PDB file of C-alpha atoms in Angstrom:
ATOM      1  CA  MET A   7      -8.311 -32.687   6.019  1.00  0.00           C
ATOM      2  CA  LEU A   8      -7.721 -29.196   7.397  1.00  0.00           C
ATOM      3  CA  ASN A   9      -9.246 -28.238  10.684  1.00  0.00           C
ATOM      4  CA  PRO A  10     -12.096 -25.713  10.389  1.00  0.00           C
ATOM      5  CA  ARG A  11     -10.126 -22.844  11.924  1.00  0.00           C
ATOM      6  CA  ARG A  12      -7.235 -23.216   9.499  1.00  0.00           C
ATOM      7  CA  ARG A  13      -9.667 -23.464   6.593  1.00  0.00           C
ATOM      8  CA  ARG A  14     -11.252 -20.143   7.690  1.00  0.00           C
ATOM      9  CA  VAL A  15      -7.843 -18.478   7.828  1.00  0.00           C
ATOM     10  CA  GLN A  16      -6.959 -19.740   4.348  1.00  0.00           C
ATOM     11  CA  ARG A  17     -10.325 -18.608   3.054  1.00  0.00           C
ATOM     12  CA  TRP A  18      -9.793 -15.192   4.650  1.00  0.00           C
ATOM     13  CA  ALA A  19      -6.375 -14.874   2.980  1.00  0.00           C
ATOM     14  CA  ALA A  20      -7.805 -15.744  -0.429  1.00  0.00           C
ATOM     15  CA  LEU A  21     -10.715 -13.347  -0.019  1.00  0.00           C
ATOM     16  CA  THR A  22      -8.337 -10.594   1.095  1.00  0.00           C
ATOM     17  CA  LEU A  23      -6.393 -10.930  -2.134  1.00  0.00           C
ATOM     18  CA  LEU A  24      -9.654 -10.684  -4.018  1.00  0.00           C
ATOM     19  CA  ALA A  25     -10.508  -7.602  -1.967  1.00  0.00           C
ATOM     20  CA  LEU A  26      -7.287  -5.832  -2.896  1.00  0.00           C
ATOM     21  CA  ALA A  27      -7.752  -6.334  -6.631  1.00  0.00           C
ATOM     22  CA  PRO A  28     -10.719  -3.940  -6.878  1.00  0.00           C
ATOM     23  CA  ILE A  29      -8.734  -1.335  -4.950  1.00  0.00           C
ATOM     24  CA  GLY A  30      -5.987  -1.443  -7.542  1.00  0.00           C
ATOM     25  CA  CYS A  31      -8.270  -1.364 -10.544  1.00  0.00           C
ATOM     26  CA  SER A  32     -11.307   0.422  -9.131  1.00  0.00           C
ATOM     27  CA  ASP A  33     -11.119   3.203 -11.708  1.00  0.00           C
ATOM     28  CA  ARG A  34     -11.519   0.630 -14.495  1.00  0.00           C
ATOM     29  CA  PHE A  35     -14.846  -0.422 -13.047  1.00  0.00           C
ATOM     30  CA  GLY A  36     -16.164   3.090 -12.541  1.00  0.00           C
ATOM     31  CA  VAL A  37     -15.555   3.087  -8.793  1.00  0.00           C
ATOM     32  CA  THR A  38     -13.595   6.125  -7.738  1.00  0.00           C
ATOM     33  CA  ALA A  39     -11.955   6.788  -4.438  1.00  0.00           C
ATOM     34  CA  GLY A  40     -12.934  10.428  -4.566  1.00  0.00           C
ATOM     35  CA  ALA A  41     -11.179  13.660  -5.327  1.00  0.00           C
ATOM     36  CA  ALA A  42      -8.508  12.928  -2.723  1.00  0.00           C
ATOM     37  CA  GLN A  43      -6.670  10.821  -5.311  1.00  0.00           C
ATOM     38  CA  ALA A  44      -6.590  13.721  -7.763  1.00  0.00           C
ATOM     39  CA  ASP A  45      -3.181  14.832  -6.493  1.00  0.00           C
ATOM     40  CA  PHE A  46      -1.679  11.533  -7.674  1.00  0.00           C
ATOM     41  CA  ASP A  47      -0.763  11.283 -11.321  1.00  0.00           C
ATOM     42  CA  PRO A  48      -2.675   8.234 -12.644  1.00  0.00           C
ATOM     43  CA  ARG A  49       0.621   6.614 -13.652  1.00  0.00           C
ATOM     44  CA  VAL A  50       2.006   6.978 -10.119  1.00  0.00           C
ATOM     45  CA  LEU A  51      -1.217   5.606  -8.643  1.00  0.00           C
ATOM     46  CA  ALA A  52      -1.092   2.651 -11.059  1.00  0.00           C
ATOM     47  CA  TYR A  53       2.411   1.800  -9.777  1.00  0.00           C
ATOM     48  CA  LEU A  54       1.521   2.266  -6.104  1.00  0.00           C
ATOM     49  CA  GLU A  55      -1.462  -0.076  -6.359  1.00  0.00           C
ATOM     50  CA  CYS A  56      -0.559  -2.599  -9.054  1.00  0.00           C
ATOM     51  CA  ILE A  57      -0.971  -6.204  -7.962  1.00  0.00           C
ATOM     52  CA  GLU A  58       1.725  -7.963  -9.984  1.00  0.00           C
ATOM     53  CA  CYS A  59       3.289  -4.878 -11.605  1.00  0.00           C
ATOM     54  CA  ILE A  60       4.032  -6.684 -14.870  1.00  0.00           C
ATOM     55  CA  ASP A  61       2.939  -3.928 -17.252  1.00  0.00           C
ATOM     56  CA  GLY A  62       5.935  -1.641 -16.738  1.00  0.00           C
ATOM     57  CA  GLU A  63       4.344   0.525 -14.065  1.00  0.00           C
ATOM     58  CA  ARG A  64       7.636   1.087 -12.221  1.00  0.00           C
ATOM     59  CA  ALA A  65       9.547   1.924 -15.401  1.00  0.00           C
ATOM     60  CA  THR A  66       6.836   4.404 -16.360  1.00  0.00           C
ATOM     61  CA  VAL A  67       7.058   6.215 -13.016  1.00  0.00           C
ATOM     62  CA  VAL A  68      10.864   6.229 -12.994  1.00  0.00           C
ATOM     63  CA  GLY A  69      10.786   7.538 -16.569  1.00  0.00           C
ATOM     64  CA  MET A  70       8.643  10.437 -15.399  1.00  0.00           C
ATOM     65  CA  GLY A  71      11.607  11.638 -13.343  1.00  0.00           C
ATOM     66  CA  SER A  72      11.078  14.722 -11.182  1.00  0.00           C
ATOM     67  CA  VAL A  73       7.467  15.042 -12.336  1.00  0.00           C
ATOM     68  CA  ALA A  74       6.635  11.952 -10.255  1.00  0.00           C
ATOM     69  CA  VAL A  75       8.430  13.124  -7.098  1.00  0.00           C
ATOM     70  CA  PRO A  76       5.557  15.174  -5.548  1.00  0.00           C
ATOM     71  CA  GLY A  77       3.137  12.231  -5.757  1.00  0.00           C
ATOM     72  CA  LEU A  78       5.750   9.775  -4.509  1.00  0.00           C
ATOM     73  CA  ARG A  79       6.654  12.114  -1.650  1.00  0.00           C
ATOM     74  CA  ARG A  80       2.983  12.236  -0.676  1.00  0.00           C
ATOM     75  CA  ALA A  81       2.822   8.436  -0.869  1.00  0.00           C
ATOM     76  CA  VAL A  82       5.736   7.921   1.525  1.00  0.00           C
ATOM     77  CA  LEU A  83       4.660  10.665   3.925  1.00  0.00           C
ATOM     78  CA  GLN A  84       0.888  10.172   4.042  1.00  0.00           C
ATOM     79  CA  GLY A  85       0.129   6.820   2.442  1.00  0.00           C
ATOM     80  CA  PRO A  86      -3.094   6.194   0.550  1.00  0.00           C
ATOM     81  CA  ALA A  87      -5.727   8.912   0.442  1.00  0.00           C
ATOM     82  CA  PRO A  88      -8.430   8.608   3.118  1.00  0.00           C
ATOM     83  CA  ALA A  89     -10.995   7.775   0.436  1.00  0.00           C
ATOM     84  CA  ARG A  90      -8.800   4.893  -0.783  1.00  0.00           C
ATOM     85  CA  MET A  91      -8.453   3.576   2.774  1.00  0.00           C
ATOM     86  CA  ALA A  92     -12.219   3.850   3.237  1.00  0.00           C
ATOM     87  CA  LEU A  93     -12.745   1.795   0.080  1.00  0.00           C
ATOM     88  CA  LEU A  94     -10.337  -0.878   1.356  1.00  0.00           C
ATOM     89  CA  ASP A  95     -11.976  -0.893   4.787  1.00  0.00           C
ATOM     90  CA  SER A  96     -15.439  -1.228   3.281  1.00  0.00           C
ATOM     91  CA  THR A  97     -14.336  -4.090   1.048  1.00  0.00           C
ATOM     92  CA  LEU A  98     -12.663  -5.967   3.910  1.00  0.00           C
ATOM     93  CA  ARG A  99     -15.617  -5.490   6.240  1.00  0.00           C
ATOM     94  CA  THR A 100     -17.995  -6.798   3.566  1.00  0.00           C
ATOM     95  CA  LEU A 101     -15.839  -9.915   3.289  1.00  0.00           C
ATOM     96  CA  ARG A 102     -15.756 -10.251   7.072  1.00  0.00           C
ATOM     97  CA  LYS A 103     -19.554 -10.246   7.198  1.00  0.00           C
ATOM     98  CA  ARG A 104     -19.679 -13.010   4.596  1.00  0.00           C
ATOM     99  CA  ILE A 105     -17.249 -15.159   6.559  1.00  0.00           C
ATOM    100  CA  GLY A 106     -18.605 -14.455  10.044  1.00  0.00           C
ATOM    101  CA  ARG A 107     -16.548 -14.643  13.229  1.00  0.00           C
ATOM    102  CA  SER A 108     -15.963 -10.878  13.139  1.00  0.00           C
ATOM    103  CA  ARG A 109     -14.147 -10.869  16.479  1.00  0.00           C
ATOM    104  CA  LEU A 110     -11.433 -13.151  15.124  1.00  0.00           C
ATOM    105  CA  LEU A 111     -11.007 -11.251  11.867  1.00  0.00           C
ATOM    106  CA  GLU A 112     -10.698  -7.699  13.235  1.00  0.00           C
ATOM    107  CA  PRO A 113      -6.897  -7.995  13.732  1.00  0.00           C
ATOM    108  CA  ALA A 114      -6.586  -9.266  10.158  1.00  0.00           C
ATOM    109  CA  ILE A 115      -8.459  -6.219   8.838  1.00  0.00           C
ATOM    110  CA  THR A 116      -6.181  -3.917  10.808  1.00  0.00           C
ATOM    111  CA  GLN A 117      -3.117  -5.735   9.465  1.00  0.00           C
ATOM    112  CA  GLN A 118      -4.342  -5.457   5.872  1.00  0.00           C
ATOM    113  CA  LYS A 119      -4.746  -1.692   6.282  1.00  0.00           C
ATOM    114  CA  VAL A 120      -1.224  -1.401   7.719  1.00  0.00           C
ATOM    115  CA  SER A 121       0.092  -3.516   4.839  1.00  0.00           C
ATOM    116  CA  PHE A 122      -1.630  -1.258   2.299  1.00  0.00           C
ATOM    117  CA  ARG A 123       0.047   1.820   3.832  1.00  0.00           C
ATOM    118  CA  THR A 124       3.378  -0.013   3.870  1.00  0.00           C
ATOM    119  CA  LEU A 125       2.963  -0.869   0.190  1.00  0.00           C
ATOM    120  CA  TYR A 126       2.688   2.836  -0.619  1.00  0.00           C
ATOM    121  CA  PHE A 127       5.781   3.612   1.469  1.00  0.00           C
ATOM    122  CA  ARG A 128       7.931   0.862  -0.036  1.00  0.00           C
ATOM    123  CA  ARG A 129       6.946   1.440  -3.641  1.00  0.00           C
ATOM    124  CA  GLY A 130       7.209   5.193  -3.243  1.00  0.00           C
ATOM    125  CA  SER A 131      10.669   4.866  -1.664  1.00  0.00           C
ATOM    126  CA  ASP A 132      11.784   2.438  -4.342  1.00  0.00           C
ATOM    127  CA  ALA A 133      10.723   4.753  -7.159  1.00  0.00           C
ATOM    128  CA  LEU A 134      12.280   7.789  -5.456  1.00  0.00           C
ATOM    129  CA  GLY A 135      15.530   5.834  -5.157  1.00  0.00           C
ATOM    130  CA  ALA A 136      15.448   4.906  -8.823  1.00  0.00           C
ATOM    131  CA  ILE A 137      14.749   8.515  -9.845  1.00  0.00           C
ATOM    132  CA  GLY A 138      17.682   9.682  -7.726  1.00  0.00           C
ATOM    133  CA  SER A 139      17.200  13.439  -8.138  1.00  0.00           C
ATOM    134  CA  ASP A 140      17.906  15.916  -5.353  1.00  0.00           C
ATOM    135  CA  SER A 141      14.169  16.314  -4.747  1.00  0.00           C
ATOM    136  CA  ALA A 142      13.803  12.512  -4.521  1.00  0.00           C
ATOM    137  CA  ILE A 143      16.603  12.348  -1.934  1.00  0.00           C
ATOM    138  CA  ALA A 144      14.984  15.199   0.007  1.00  0.00           C
ATOM    139  CA  ALA A 145      11.656  13.317  -0.010  1.00  0.00           C
ATOM    140  CA  LEU A 146      13.326  10.173   1.372  1.00  0.00           C
ATOM    141  CA  CYS A 147      15.116  12.191   4.048  1.00  0.00           C
ATOM    142  CA  LEU A 148      11.844  13.838   5.033  1.00  0.00           C
ATOM    143  CA  ALA A 149      10.147  10.436   5.234  1.00  0.00           C
ATOM    144  CA  ARG A 150      12.872   9.237   7.620  1.00  0.00           C
ATOM    145  CA  GLN A 151      12.177  12.149   9.981  1.00  0.00           C
ATOM    146  CA  VAL A 152       8.444  11.593  10.375  1.00  0.00           C
ATOM    147  CA  ASP A 153       7.745  10.349  13.894  1.00  0.00           C
ATOM    148  CA  ASP A 154       5.049   7.812  13.041  1.00  0.00           C
ATOM    149  CA  VAL A 155       7.111   5.962  10.409  1.00  0.00           C
ATOM    150  CA  PRO A 156       7.701   2.430  11.732  1.00  0.00           C
ATOM    151  CA  ALA A 157      11.313   1.365  12.223  1.00  0.00           C
ATOM    152  CA  ARG A 158      11.185  -1.220   9.417  1.00  0.00           C
ATOM    153  CA  GLN A 159      10.037   1.436   6.949  1.00  0.00           C
ATOM    154  CA  ARG A 160      12.747   3.819   8.165  1.00  0.00           C
ATOM    155  CA  ARG A 161      15.301   1.048   7.550  1.00  0.00           C
ATOM    156  CA  PHE A 162      13.909   0.589   4.034  1.00  0.00           C
ATOM    157  CA  ALA A 163      14.355   4.315   3.356  1.00  0.00           C
ATOM    158  CA  ASP A 164      17.897   4.086   4.780  1.00  0.00           C
ATOM    159  CA  SER A 165      18.779   1.173   2.507  1.00  0.00           C
ATOM    160  CA  THR A 166      17.324   3.027  -0.491  1.00  0.00           C
ATOM    161  CA  LEU A 167      19.464   6.060   0.327  1.00  0.00           C
ATOM    162  CA  ALA A 168      22.516   3.816   0.765  1.00  0.00           C
ATOM    163  CA  ARG A 169      21.926   2.212  -2.646  1.00  0.00           C
ATOM    164  CA  MET A 170      21.807   5.717  -4.107  1.00  0.00           C
ATOM    165  CA  GLY A 171      25.040   6.663  -2.355  1.00  0.00           C
ATOM    166  CA  ALA A 172      23.159   9.505  -0.664  1.00  0.00           C
ATOM    167  CA  SER A 173      22.743  10.584   2.916  1.00  0.00           C
ATOM    168  CA  CYS A 174      20.512  12.955   4.799  1.00  0.00           C
ATOM    169  CA  PRO A 175      21.830  16.206   6.250  1.00  0.00           C
TER     170      PRO A 175
END
């Protein structure tokens, strides 16, 4: 039998996964994250937020070529739109209230928000690398120069550039 604390952590992890699903498919249920997502092509947004990505979302975005680069550049530089982050925060806080012990779960909420931003960066970088155009390389180079990009994300951008055989000026 699991101790009660471990059971709470496992329950929190399961509920977090359930919380992320509505974020990825919120438009299907009539929940919108506001006009701030309007600058993302719906196909790019579907790739950035897919849960299992088994419906060809990446191939669709890569197939878009340079048309997808502005949205992907925004994804790696700014992450999710503020309205999308607010929706995630609201969902996670609702789950926290159901579980209780809010003091213990606050770091987990913060980590989930960081992970959501990282997801945008990694998927955006990956798609930019697969597109491989000059504008995609420029977007990756710009993402490397942003001061608040964590070192692990900068390394991911570096490895994407290396796979492309490209370098930044």
